[in-house]
Coordinates of C-alpha atoms in Angstrom, one line a residue:
M285 CA -27.7 -3.0 -57.9
N286 CA -24.3 -1.9 -56.5
A287 CA -23.2 -3.1 -53.1
S288 CA -20.0 -3.5 -51.2
S289 CA -18.9 -5.8 -48.4
S290 CA -15.8 -7.8 -47.4
V291 CA -15.0 -11.5 -46.9
R292 CA -12.4 -13.0 -44.6
V293 CA -10.7 -15.3 -47.1
L294 CA -8.7 -14.7 -50.2
C295 CA -10.0 -16.5 -53.3
F296 CA -7.4 -18.0 -55.5
G297 CA -7.7 -18.3 -59.3
V298 CA -4.9 -19.2 -61.7
A299 CA -1.2 -18.4 -62.0
L300 CA -0.3 -15.6 -64.4
G301 CA 1.3 -16.9 -67.5
A302 CA -0.5 -20.4 -67.3
L303 CA -0.9 -21.9 -70.7
C304 CA -4.3 -23.3 -71.8
S305 CA -5.0 -27.0 -71.4
P306 CA -5.8 -28.9 -74.6
G307 CA -9.0 -30.2 -73.0
V308 CA -10.5 -26.9 -72.1
S309 CA -12.7 -24.8 -74.5
Q310 CA -12.2 -21.3 -75.9
L311 CA -8.7 -20.8 -74.7
E312 CA -9.7 -20.8 -71.0
Y313 CA -6.8 -20.6 -68.5
G314 CA -8.0 -22.8 -65.6
G315 CA -8.5 -22.1 -61.9
S316 CA -11.8 -22.0 -60.1
P317 CA -14.2 -19.4 -58.7
C318 CA -14.5 -18.7 -55.0
P319 CA -16.1 -21.5 -53.0
E320 CA -19.7 -20.7 -52.0
D321 CA -18.9 -21.1 -48.3
L322 CA -16.3 -18.3 -48.5
L323 CA -18.7 -15.8 -49.9
G324 CA -20.6 -15.2 -46.7
A325 CA -24.2 -14.2 -46.9
V326 CA -23.7 -11.9 -49.9
E327 CA -25.7 -13.1 -52.8
A328 CA -25.2 -12.1 -56.4
P329 CA -28.1 -9.9 -57.6
S330 CA -30.1 -11.6 -60.3
L331 CA -31.2 -10.2 -63.7
Q332 CA -34.3 -12.2 -64.6
F333 CA -35.7 -12.4 -68.1
A334 CA -39.3 -13.8 -68.7
A335 CA -40.0 -16.8 -70.7
L336 CA -40.1 -16.6 -74.6
N337 CA -42.9 -17.5 -76.9
V338 CA -41.1 -20.6 -78.3
E339 CA -43.9 -21.7 -80.5
Q340 CA -43.8 -18.3 -82.3
L341 CA -40.0 -18.5 -82.7
L342 CA -40.3 -22.0 -84.2
A343 CA -43.0 -20.9 -86.6
E344 CA -40.7 -18.1 -87.7
D345 CA -37.9 -20.5 -88.3
D346 CA -40.1 -22.9 -90.3
A347 CA -41.1 -19.9 -92.6
R348 CA -37.5 -18.7 -93.1
P349 CA -35.5 -19.8 -96.2
K350 CA -32.6 -22.1 -95.7
G351 CA -29.5 -20.2 -94.5
S352 CA -28.1 -19.5 -91.0
Y353 CA -29.6 -21.7 -88.4
R354 CA -31.2 -19.9 -85.4
F355 CA -31.0 -21.8 -82.1
G356 CA -31.3 -18.8 -79.7
V357 CA -32.3 -15.1 -79.4
I358 CA -30.5 -12.2 -77.6
R359 CA -31.9 -11.1 -74.3
S360 CA -30.5 -7.5 -74.3
T361 CA -29.2 -5.8 -71.3
D362 CA -26.5 -3.1 -70.4
L363 CA -25.0 -4.2 -67.1
G364 CA -21.5 -4.4 -66.0
L365 CA -18.9 -3.6 -63.4
R366 CA -20.0 0.0 -63.0
N367 CA -23.8 -0.3 -62.9
G368 CA -24.8 -3.9 -61.9
G369 CA -23.9 -6.9 -59.8
V370 CA -22.3 -6.8 -56.3
W371 CA -18.7 -6.0 -55.3
Q372 CA -16.9 -7.6 -52.3
T373 CA -13.6 -6.4 -51.0
L374 CA -11.0 -9.1 -50.0
P375 CA -8.6 -8.7 -47.2
N376 CA -5.6 -8.1 -49.4
G377 CA -7.4 -5.4 -51.2
D378 CA -8.5 -7.4 -54.2
R379 CA -12.1 -7.1 -55.3
L380 CA -14.7 -9.6 -56.4
W381 CA -17.7 -8.9 -58.5
R382 CA -20.6 -11.2 -59.3
L383 CA -23.8 -11.0 -61.3
R384 CA -26.5 -13.7 -61.8
V385 CA -28.4 -13.8 -65.1
A386 CA -31.5 -16.0 -65.6
S387 CA -33.8 -16.5 -68.5
E388 CA -36.9 -18.7 -67.9
G389 CA -37.0 -21.8 -70.0
A390 CA -33.6 -21.5 -71.6
F391 CA -31.7 -24.7 -72.4
S392 CA -28.4 -22.8 -72.2
L393 CA -27.2 -19.2 -72.0
G394 CA -24.3 -17.6 -73.9
P395 CA -23.1 -14.2 -72.6
E396 CA -21.9 -11.5 -75.0
F397 CA -20.0 -8.5 -74.0
A398 CA -20.0 -5.0 -75.7
E399 CA -17.0 -4.2 -73.5
F400 CA -14.4 -6.8 -72.5
E401 CA -10.9 -5.6 -71.4
L402 CA -9.3 -7.4 -68.5
P403 CA -6.1 -6.0 -66.9
P404 CA -3.2 -8.3 -66.1
G405 CA -4.0 -10.7 -63.2
A406 CA -7.9 -10.3 -63.5
L407 CA -10.0 -13.4 -63.9
L408 CA -13.5 -14.0 -65.2
F409 CA -15.5 -17.2 -64.5
V410 CA -18.9 -18.3 -65.7
Y411 CA -20.9 -21.1 -64.1
N412 CA -24.4 -22.4 -63.7
D413 CA -26.3 -22.5 -60.4
A414 CA -25.2 -26.0 -59.4
R415 CA -21.5 -25.1 -60.4
E416 CA -21.5 -28.3 -62.3
I417 CA -20.2 -26.4 -65.4
V418 CA -17.5 -23.8 -64.8
R419 CA -16.0 -21.8 -67.8
G420 CA -12.8 -19.8 -67.4
A421 CA -10.7 -18.4 -66.2
Y422 CA -10.8 -15.8 -69.0
T423 CA -7.9 -13.4 -68.6
A424 CA -6.1 -10.5 -70.3
A425 CA -5.0 -13.1 -73.0
N426 CA -8.6 -13.1 -74.2
N427 CA -8.8 -9.4 -74.9
K428 CA -9.5 -8.4 -78.4
P429 CA -8.7 -5.3 -80.4
N430 CA -12.4 -4.4 -80.8
G431 CA -13.0 -4.7 -77.0
Q432 CA -15.7 -7.3 -77.4
F433 CA -16.1 -11.0 -76.3
A434 CA -18.5 -13.8 -76.4
I435 CA -18.6 -17.1 -74.4
Q436 CA -20.1 -20.3 -75.8
P437 CA -23.4 -21.4 -74.3
T438 CA -23.5 -22.9 -70.8
A439 CA -26.2 -25.4 -70.0
G440 CA -29.1 -24.3 -67.7
D441 CA -31.4 -21.3 -67.5
A442 CA -29.2 -19.3 -65.2
I443 CA -25.5 -18.4 -65.0
T444 CA -23.4 -16.4 -62.7
L445 CA -20.5 -14.1 -63.9
E446 CA -17.7 -13.8 -61.3
Y447 CA -14.8 -11.4 -61.8
L448 CA -11.7 -11.1 -59.6
E449 CA -9.7 -7.9 -60.0
P450 CA -6.4 -7.5 -58.1
A451 CA -5.8 -4.5 -56.0
A452 CA -2.8 -3.5 -58.2
V453 CA -5.1 -2.9 -61.2
A454 CA -8.2 -1.7 -59.3
G455 CA -10.7 0.1 -61.6
R456 CA -8.9 -0.8 -64.8
G457 CA -11.2 -3.6 -65.9
R458 CA -13.9 -3.1 -68.4
L459 CA -16.7 -5.6 -68.5
Q460 CA -20.1 -4.6 -69.9
L461 CA -22.7 -7.3 -70.8
S462 CA -24.7 -6.5 -73.9
G463 CA -26.9 -9.6 -73.6
V464 CA -27.2 -13.3 -73.3
V465 CA -28.2 -15.8 -76.0
H466 CA -31.3 -17.7 -74.8
D467 CA -31.1 -21.2 -76.4
Y468 CA -34.6 -22.3 -77.1
R469 CA -33.7 -25.3 -79.3
D470 CA -31.4 -27.1 -76.9
F471 CA -28.3 -26.5 -79.0
V472 CA -26.0 -27.8 -76.2
G473 CA -28.0 -31.0 -76.0
H474 CA -28.4 -31.4 -79.8
G475 CA -32.2 -31.0 -79.4
V476 CA -32.6 -33.9 -77.0
G477 CA -34.7 -31.6 -74.7
L478 CA -37.1 -31.2 -77.6
G479 CA -37.1 -34.9 -78.6
H480 CA -34.6 -34.5 -81.4
G481 CA -31.0 -35.7 -81.7
P482 CA -27.6 -34.9 -83.2
D483 CA -28.2 -36.1 -86.7
G484 CA -30.6 -33.6 -88.4
G485 CA -32.3 -35.2 -91.4
S486 CA -32.2 -39.0 -91.7
C487 CA -30.1 -39.0 -94.8
N488 CA -27.2 -37.1 -93.2
V489 CA -23.8 -38.9 -92.9
D490 CA -21.5 -38.4 -89.9
V491 CA -18.0 -37.5 -90.9
N492 CA -16.7 -40.5 -88.9
C493 CA -18.6 -42.9 -91.1
A494 CA -16.6 -44.8 -93.7
A495 CA -17.6 -42.3 -96.4
G496 CA -15.5 -39.7 -94.7
N497 CA -12.2 -41.8 -94.5
P498 CA -10.6 -40.5 -97.7
W499 CA -11.2 -36.8 -96.6
R500 CA -9.9 -36.6 -93.0
N501 CA -7.9 -33.5 -93.7
Q502 CA -10.7 -31.6 -95.3
I503 CA -13.0 -32.7 -92.4
D504 CA -10.5 -31.2 -89.9
S505 CA -10.7 -27.9 -91.8
V506 CA -14.4 -27.4 -91.3
I507 CA -15.6 -25.4 -88.3
G508 CA -19.0 -24.3 -86.8
V509 CA -19.4 -20.6 -86.1
T510 CA -21.9 -19.3 -83.5
Q511 CA -22.8 -15.7 -83.0
G512 CA -25.9 -14.0 -81.5
G513 CA -27.9 -17.3 -81.4
W514 CA -27.1 -18.3 -85.0
I515 CA -24.9 -21.0 -86.3
C516 CA -23.2 -21.3 -89.8
T517 CA -20.3 -23.4 -91.1
A518 CA -16.9 -22.2 -92.3
S519 CA -13.5 -23.7 -93.2
L520 CA -9.9 -22.9 -92.8
I521 CA -8.2 -22.1 -96.1
N522 CA -4.5 -22.1 -97.2
N523 CA -2.5 -19.4 -99.0
T524 CA 0.5 -19.7 -101.3
A525 CA 2.9 -18.9 -98.4
N526 CA 1.9 -22.1 -96.7
D527 CA 2.5 -20.2 -93.4
G528 CA -0.6 -21.3 -91.4
R529 CA -2.1 -17.8 -91.4
Q530 CA -5.5 -18.4 -89.8
L531 CA -7.8 -17.6 -92.7
V532 CA -11.4 -18.7 -92.6
M533 CA -13.8 -18.7 -95.5
S534 CA -17.6 -18.6 -95.0
A535 CA -20.8 -16.9 -96.3
N536 CA -21.5 -13.2 -96.3
H537 CA -25.1 -13.7 -95.2
C538 CA -23.9 -15.5 -92.0
G539 CA -23.0 -12.2 -90.4
S540 CA -20.0 -10.2 -89.2
Y541 CA -18.1 -12.9 -87.2
T542 CA -16.3 -10.1 -85.4
N543 CA -17.5 -11.5 -82.0
A544 CA -18.2 -15.1 -83.0
V545 CA -17.1 -18.4 -81.4
F546 CA -15.4 -20.9 -83.8
L547 CA -16.0 -24.5 -82.9
F548 CA -13.4 -27.1 -84.0
N549 CA -13.9 -30.9 -84.2
Y550 CA -17.6 -30.6 -83.3
Q551 CA -18.5 -34.1 -84.6
R552 CA -19.6 -37.5 -83.3
S553 CA -16.8 -39.9 -82.2
G554 CA -18.4 -42.8 -84.3
C555 CA -20.7 -43.3 -87.2
R556 CA -24.1 -42.2 -85.9
S557 CA -22.9 -42.9 -82.4
G558 CA -20.8 -41.5 -79.6
P559 CA -20.5 -38.0 -78.1
S560 CA -19.9 -34.9 -80.0
P561 CA -18.2 -32.4 -77.6
R562 CA -17.9 -28.7 -78.3
N563 CA -14.9 -28.1 -76.0
E564 CA -12.5 -26.9 -78.7
S565 CA -13.0 -23.3 -79.9
V566 CA -11.5 -19.9 -80.3
Q567 CA -13.2 -16.5 -80.3
G568 CA -13.2 -13.4 -82.4
S569 CA -12.1 -12.6 -86.0
T570 CA -11.0 -9.7 -88.2
L571 CA -12.8 -9.1 -91.5
L572 CA -10.5 -9.3 -94.6
A573 CA -12.9 -9.4 -97.5
T574 CA -16.6 -9.9 -98.1
G575 CA -19.3 -9.5 -100.9
R576 CA -22.9 -10.1 -101.5
T577 CA -22.2 -11.2 -105.1
G578 CA -20.8 -14.7 -104.6
D579 CA -21.9 -14.5 -100.9
Y580 CA -18.4 -14.9 -99.5
R581 CA -16.8 -13.7 -96.2
L582 CA -13.0 -14.1 -95.6
V583 CA -11.8 -13.5 -92.0
E584 CA -8.7 -14.1 -89.9
L585 CA -9.1 -15.7 -86.4
Q586 CA -7.7 -13.5 -83.6
E587 CA -6.9 -16.2 -81.1
Q588 CA -4.1 -18.7 -81.9
I589 CA -5.6 -22.2 -82.8
P590 CA -4.1 -24.8 -80.3
A591 CA -2.1 -27.5 -82.1
S592 CA -4.3 -30.0 -80.2
Y593 CA -7.2 -29.0 -82.4
S594 CA -5.4 -30.6 -85.4
P595 CA -6.3 -27.8 -87.8
Y596 CA -6.0 -28.2 -91.6
Y597 CA -6.0 -25.4 -94.1
N598 CA -7.8 -26.4 -97.4
G599 CA -6.2 -26.1 -100.7
W600 CA -8.2 -24.2 -103.4
N601 CA -9.0 -24.2 -107.1
R602 CA -10.0 -21.0 -108.7
G603 CA -10.2 -22.4 -112.2
S604 CA -13.3 -22.4 -114.3
A605 CA -13.1 -26.0 -115.4
V606 CA -16.1 -28.0 -114.2
P607 CA -15.1 -30.7 -111.8
A608 CA -16.2 -34.3 -112.3
D609 CA -17.9 -34.5 -108.9
T610 CA -17.9 -32.6 -105.6
F611 CA -18.4 -33.1 -101.8
C612 CA -19.2 -30.9 -98.8
V613 CA -18.6 -31.0 -95.1
H614 CA -21.0 -29.0 -93.0
H615 CA -23.1 -28.5 -89.8
P616 CA -26.7 -29.1 -90.8
S617 CA -29.2 -27.5 -88.4
G618 CA -26.3 -27.0 -85.9
C619 CA -25.7 -30.7 -85.7
P620 CA -22.3 -32.4 -85.4
K621 CA -20.3 -32.4 -88.7
K622 CA -21.7 -34.3 -91.7
I623 CA -20.4 -35.0 -95.2
S624 CA -22.4 -35.0 -98.5
F625 CA -21.5 -36.2 -102.0
D626 CA -22.7 -35.4 -105.5
N627 CA -21.4 -37.9 -108.0
D628 CA -22.1 -35.6 -111.0
P629 CA -20.5 -32.5 -112.3
P630 CA -21.9 -29.2 -110.9
A631 CA -23.6 -26.7 -113.2
R632 CA -22.8 -23.0 -113.4
S633 CA -25.4 -20.5 -112.6
G634 CA -24.0 -17.0 -112.8
Q635 CA -21.6 -16.4 -109.9
Y636 CA -22.3 -19.8 -108.4
W637 CA -21.6 -23.6 -108.7
R638 CA -24.9 -25.4 -108.6
V639 CA -25.2 -28.9 -107.1
R640 CA -28.3 -30.2 -108.9
D641 CA -29.0 -33.0 -106.4
W642 CA -27.0 -34.6 -103.6
D643 CA -26.4 -38.4 -104.1
V644 CA -25.4 -39.0 -100.5
G645 CA -26.5 -36.7 -97.7
T646 CA -27.9 -33.2 -98.1
T647 CA -27.5 -29.8 -96.5
E648 CA -29.8 -27.9 -94.2
G649 CA -29.9 -24.5 -92.4
G650 CA -26.6 -24.0 -90.6
S651 CA -24.7 -25.6 -93.5
S652 CA -24.4 -22.1 -95.0
G653 CA -20.8 -21.1 -95.6
S654 CA -19.5 -24.7 -95.8
P655 CA -16.9 -25.5 -98.5
L656 CA -17.6 -27.2 -101.8
M657 CA -14.7 -29.5 -102.7
D658 CA -13.4 -30.8 -106.1
P659 CA -12.2 -34.4 -106.6
N660 CA -8.8 -33.3 -105.3
G661 CA -10.2 -32.1 -102.0
R662 CA -9.7 -28.4 -103.0
F663 CA -12.0 -25.6 -102.1
I664 CA -14.0 -24.2 -105.0
G665 CA -16.8 -22.3 -103.3
Q666 CA -19.0 -21.9 -100.2
L667 CA -22.6 -22.6 -99.6
C668 CA -24.9 -19.7 -100.4
C669 CA -28.4 -20.9 -100.6
G670 CA -30.7 -23.7 -101.9
L671 CA -33.6 -25.9 -101.1
A672 CA -31.9 -29.3 -100.8
A673 CA -33.1 -31.5 -97.9
C674 CA -33.5 -35.2 -97.2
G675 CA -36.4 -36.5 -99.4
N676 CA -36.1 -34.0 -102.3
N677 CA -34.1 -33.5 -105.4
F678 CA -33.6 -29.7 -105.1
S679 CA -30.4 -27.9 -105.8
D680 CA -27.8 -25.9 -103.8
D681 CA -25.7 -22.9 -104.9
Y682 CA -22.1 -22.2 -103.9
G683 CA -20.3 -18.8 -104.5
A684 CA -17.6 -19.7 -107.0
L685 CA -14.1 -18.7 -105.9
N686 CA -13.0 -17.8 -109.4
T687 CA -15.8 -15.1 -109.6
Y688 CA -14.5 -13.1 -106.6
W689 CA -10.9 -14.0 -106.8
S690 CA -9.8 -10.4 -107.4
N691 CA -11.1 -9.4 -103.9
V692 CA -9.3 -12.2 -102.0
S693 CA -6.2 -12.8 -104.1
R694 CA -3.9 -10.7 -102.0
F695 CA -4.8 -13.0 -99.0
L696 CA -4.8 -16.3 -100.7
D697 CA -1.9 -15.6 -103.0
P698 CA 0.3 -13.2 -100.9
L699 CA 3.4 -14.2 -102.9
G700 CA 1.8 -13.2 -106.2
T701 CA 2.4 -16.6 -107.8
G702 CA -0.6 -16.4 -110.1
A703 CA -1.4 -20.1 -109.2
T704 CA -4.8 -21.3 -110.2
A705 CA -4.8 -24.2 -107.7
I706 CA -2.8 -25.1 -104.6
D707 CA -2.8 -28.0 -102.2
G708 CA -3.8 -27.8 -98.5
F709 CA -1.5 -27.1 -95.6
D710 CA -1.2 -29.4 -92.6
P711 CA 0.8 -27.7 -89.7
D712 CA 1.4 -30.9 -87.8
P713 CA 4.3 -32.4 -89.9
L714 CA 6.1 -29.1 -90.3
C715 CA 8.7 -30.2 -87.7
T716 CA 9.1 -33.7 -86.4
A717 CA 10.8 -32.8 -83.1
T718 CA 8.5 -31.5 -80.4
V719 CA 9.9 -28.5 -78.5
Q720 CA 7.9 -26.7 -75.8
A721 CA 7.8 -23.0 -76.3
A722 CA 8.6 -20.8 -73.2
A723 CA 9.0 -17.3 -72.1
I724 CA 10.5 -16.0 -68.8
A725 CA 10.3 -12.3 -67.9
R726 CA 13.2 -10.6 -66.3
N727 CA 13.1 -7.2 -64.4
G728 CA 9.4 -6.9 -64.9
S729 CA 9.1 -3.9 -62.7
G730 CA 11.2 -1.3 -60.9
I731 CA 14.1 -0.7 -63.3
N732 CA 12.1 -0.8 -66.5
P733 CA 8.5 0.5 -65.9
A734 CA 6.7 -0.6 -69.0
V735 CA 5.8 -4.3 -68.6
F736 CA 6.4 -6.5 -71.7
S737 CA 4.8 -10.0 -72.0
Q738 CA 4.0 -12.5 -74.6
A739 CA 0.3 -13.0 -75.6
N740 CA 0.9 -16.5 -77.2
P741 CA 3.9 -18.9 -77.4
A742 CA 6.5 -18.3 -80.1
L743 CA 5.9 -21.2 -82.5
I744 CA 7.7 -22.0 -85.8
G745 CA 5.6 -20.7 -88.8
R746 CA 3.2 -18.8 -86.7
A747 CA 2.8 -15.2 -85.6
W748 CA 4.3 -14.5 -82.2
A749 CA 2.2 -11.8 -80.4
S750 CA 3.3 -9.7 -77.5
S751 CA 1.8 -6.9 -75.4
V752 CA 3.2 -3.9 -73.6
D753 CA 1.6 -2.0 -70.7
L754 CA 1.4 1.6 -71.8
S755 CA -0.9 2.8 -69.0
G756 CA 1.7 5.2 -67.8
F757 CA 2.4 6.6 -71.2
P758 CA -0.7 8.4 -72.6
G759 CA -0.9 9.4 -76.3
S760 CA 0.6 8.0 -79.4
H761 CA 3.9 6.0 -79.3
T762 CA 6.3 4.2 -81.6
F763 CA 7.0 0.6 -80.6
L764 CA 10.2 -1.2 -81.5
M765 CA 10.7 -4.9 -80.6
L766 CA 14.4 -5.8 -80.3
A767 CA 15.9 -9.3 -80.1
S768 CA 19.4 -10.4 -79.2
G769 CA 21.3 -13.6 -78.6
A770 CA 22.0 -12.7 -75.0
D771 CA 22.3 -15.7 -72.8
P772 CA 19.0 -16.5 -71.0
G773 CA 19.1 -15.3 -67.5
T774 CA 21.5 -12.4 -68.1
P775 CA 20.4 -9.5 -66.0
V776 CA 19.0 -6.7 -68.1
G777 CA 18.9 -3.4 -66.1
G778 CA 18.5 -1.1 -69.1
P779 CA 18.7 -1.2 -72.9
F780 CA 20.7 -3.8 -74.8
V781 CA 21.7 -3.7 -78.4
G782 CA 19.9 -6.2 -80.6
E783 CA 18.3 -6.8 -84.0
L784 CA 15.1 -4.9 -84.8
L785 CA 12.2 -7.4 -85.1
C786 CA 9.4 -5.0 -85.8
R787 CA 8.5 -1.3 -85.6
S788 CA 5.0 0.1 -85.5
P789 CA 3.1 3.2 -84.4
V790 CA 0.7 2.4 -81.5
V791 CA -2.0 4.1 -79.6
A792 CA -2.7 2.6 -76.2
S793 CA -6.1 1.0 -75.8
P794 CA -8.4 2.4 -73.1
L795 CA -6.8 -0.1 -70.7
G796 CA -3.4 1.1 -71.8
V797 CA -2.2 -2.1 -73.5
G798 CA -0.5 -2.2 -76.9
Q799 CA -0.4 -5.4 -78.9
H800 CA 2.1 -6.4 -81.6
S801 CA 3.1 -9.5 -83.5
V802 CA 6.0 -10.8 -85.7
L803 CA 6.0 -13.9 -87.9
V804 CA 8.3 -16.7 -86.8
P805 CA 9.9 -18.2 -90.0
A806 CA 8.7 -21.7 -91.0
D807 CA 12.2 -23.0 -90.4
C808 CA 12.5 -26.2 -88.4
S809 CA 16.1 -25.4 -87.4
L810 CA 14.7 -22.8 -85.1
A811 CA 13.2 -25.4 -82.8
G812 CA 14.5 -24.9 -79.3
A813 CA 16.3 -21.7 -80.3
S814 CA 16.4 -19.1 -77.5
F815 CA 16.6 -15.4 -77.7
C816 CA 16.2 -12.3 -75.5
A817 CA 13.5 -9.8 -76.5
Q818 CA 12.9 -6.3 -75.2
A819 CA 10.7 -3.5 -76.3
L820 CA 11.5 0.2 -76.7
I821 CA 8.8 2.8 -76.4
L822 CA 9.3 6.1 -78.1
V823 CA 7.3 9.1 -77.1
G824 CA 8.7 12.1 -78.8
R825 CA 12.4 12.1 -77.7
T826 CA 11.7 10.1 -74.6
R827 CA 12.8 6.5 -74.6
T828 CA 11.5 3.9 -72.2
F829 CA 12.6 0.3 -72.2
T830 CA 10.5 -2.6 -71.0
N831 CA 11.7 -5.7 -69.0
A832 CA 13.2 -8.5 -71.1
L833 CA 11.8 -11.8 -72.1
D834 CA 13.9 -15.0 -72.5
V835 CA 12.0 -16.7 -75.3
T836 CA 12.3 -20.3 -76.5
V837 CA 10.9 -21.1 -79.9
G838 CA 8.6 -24.2 -80.0
T839 CA 7.0 -26.4 -82.5
F840 CA 3.3 -27.4 -82.7

C-alpha cells in the first residue's frame, strides 16, 4: 500500500507553540488538513471492514450483567507510516501521509494507536469523507510516556488519517494504528440512529434539572471514560495537599484506562432538553492503585485539564459511620450525565456500601465507577455492581473507600495528616487575578544544540512540564532544570547560573524526547512572575546546555 508522489503546493497546518482553544476537544491544536484540490489525483488507500452482526452484539449486551457499557467493538489492524497508506512529497521536502479507514454500518469510528510519537512540527488530522468533521491537529504535545494514543469517535462509517511530517524531522514519526472502534449503538448521536435518545431509562434525572442545583461542584467532578468501545464513569478526587493533582477514581472492572479518553461536562444544557456536546476531553492516564476487592481504580491524568472545563476535585470521607442518605452522579448507558438520590442510609455488605433502592433516578450499565456521595457531598465509594434500573427496587453496591484506604492513602493523604474526611477543591478561586501564562524560547538552535520547550503552560498550583530533544545524545542522561531571575530577552549564548528546580535521570524515548515536570507552588503572589529556565544535560563528564525559556507564570 506504499506509494510516493509529489504535489505542487505546500499545505499549512498550525503554528508551533499554539495553545489549545477552549472550544476544541481532546487538546487539539487547530489548523486544517490539505484542501482536496491541492492533493492532485492521489487518493488515500482505503482499509475496508465488512459489516458487523449487530443483532448478535445487542443480544450479547442484553445477556451481560450491569457494568461497563459497550457501544462499539474494535476492528483490529496493524497499519501505519511504514506499511500502509500513501506518501506524497511536498516541494519544500515535507511529506504528507494519508490512510482512509471504513467500516460498513458504523455510526462513528474511533482510531486507537499502538504507537504514537510525533516529532516537533508534525501534525495529525482525522476527518470524515465529507470533511464536515475535522479533528486535530494532534502534535508532539499529545505524545504519552507509553507511546499510545486514542481519538474520540468521529461520526460516519469512514475516516481519513492525514499526517504531515516536516523535512527537518523526516522519518522520526511513529504512527501505528492498532484498530478502530466501530460504534454500533450510535454513541455520538445518543442512540438517535437506533430510535433511542440521550436519557436512558425514563426515571433518569438530568444533572441540570432542579434536583442537581445543590451539587454543582460534585457534578463538575464526574467524567465519562471511553476506551476500546466501552464507557464507564469516574470522578476527580482531592488530596490533603489541595494542589489540584489530577487524580481520578473509578472501578477496577472498567479496564486499564491507560489509553482512555476522559469526557468532561458531557451533559444536557437543560432539564431533559438541549444539546450535550462531547467536545471537552483529555486523553491517557497513569495507574496509581487498583484492586478487585472493593473494585477500585485510582489513576492520574496525563494531559493538563484546561481551566475552561471547570474541573472540581471531590472531597472524601473514609470513615465507617453510616451516612443518613446518599446520591450519585453518573453516565447511565453512556448517556449525558444524570443524578440519583437515595433518601435512606446505605447498608454495609462486606467491602461495599449498599444502596437498597434509589428513591430518585437509578443507575445502568456505564454508571460503573461513579462516585457515591454522603450528605456533605464527599466521596465514600465507587459503583461496583448491582441490578438497579428504572421500574425495580433492586440494590447497587459501591466499593467503600475505608476498606481499601491503605492502598490509596499515600495519594489521597500525601501530607500524612491522618484525616478521616476532607472537603473538595475548586481550582477556579485559587487566584482572583487572571494572568496569561507564556513561554518564549531563545537560542533554540545553533549555539545550544539540545532543544528545550514547555509541554504545558506554567500555572500556579499545577505541574509545569517541559521536554528536551535528546535525539543527538543516545544512552542514559542526567537532566537538571535551572531557573534564574535573568531579565526576559537577555541573550543566553551558553550556561547561566541559576537555582536548581529539578534533577532526574532520563533515558530518551525512541524519538529522542525526554519529559520532566516541576510543581509550581499554590502561591497567588507568583501570578505574572517571570523567570528564565534552561536545562543542562549530563552524559558522563560531557555537559550540554539547551536554549533558554522566558517563562511567565499564569493563573487558571
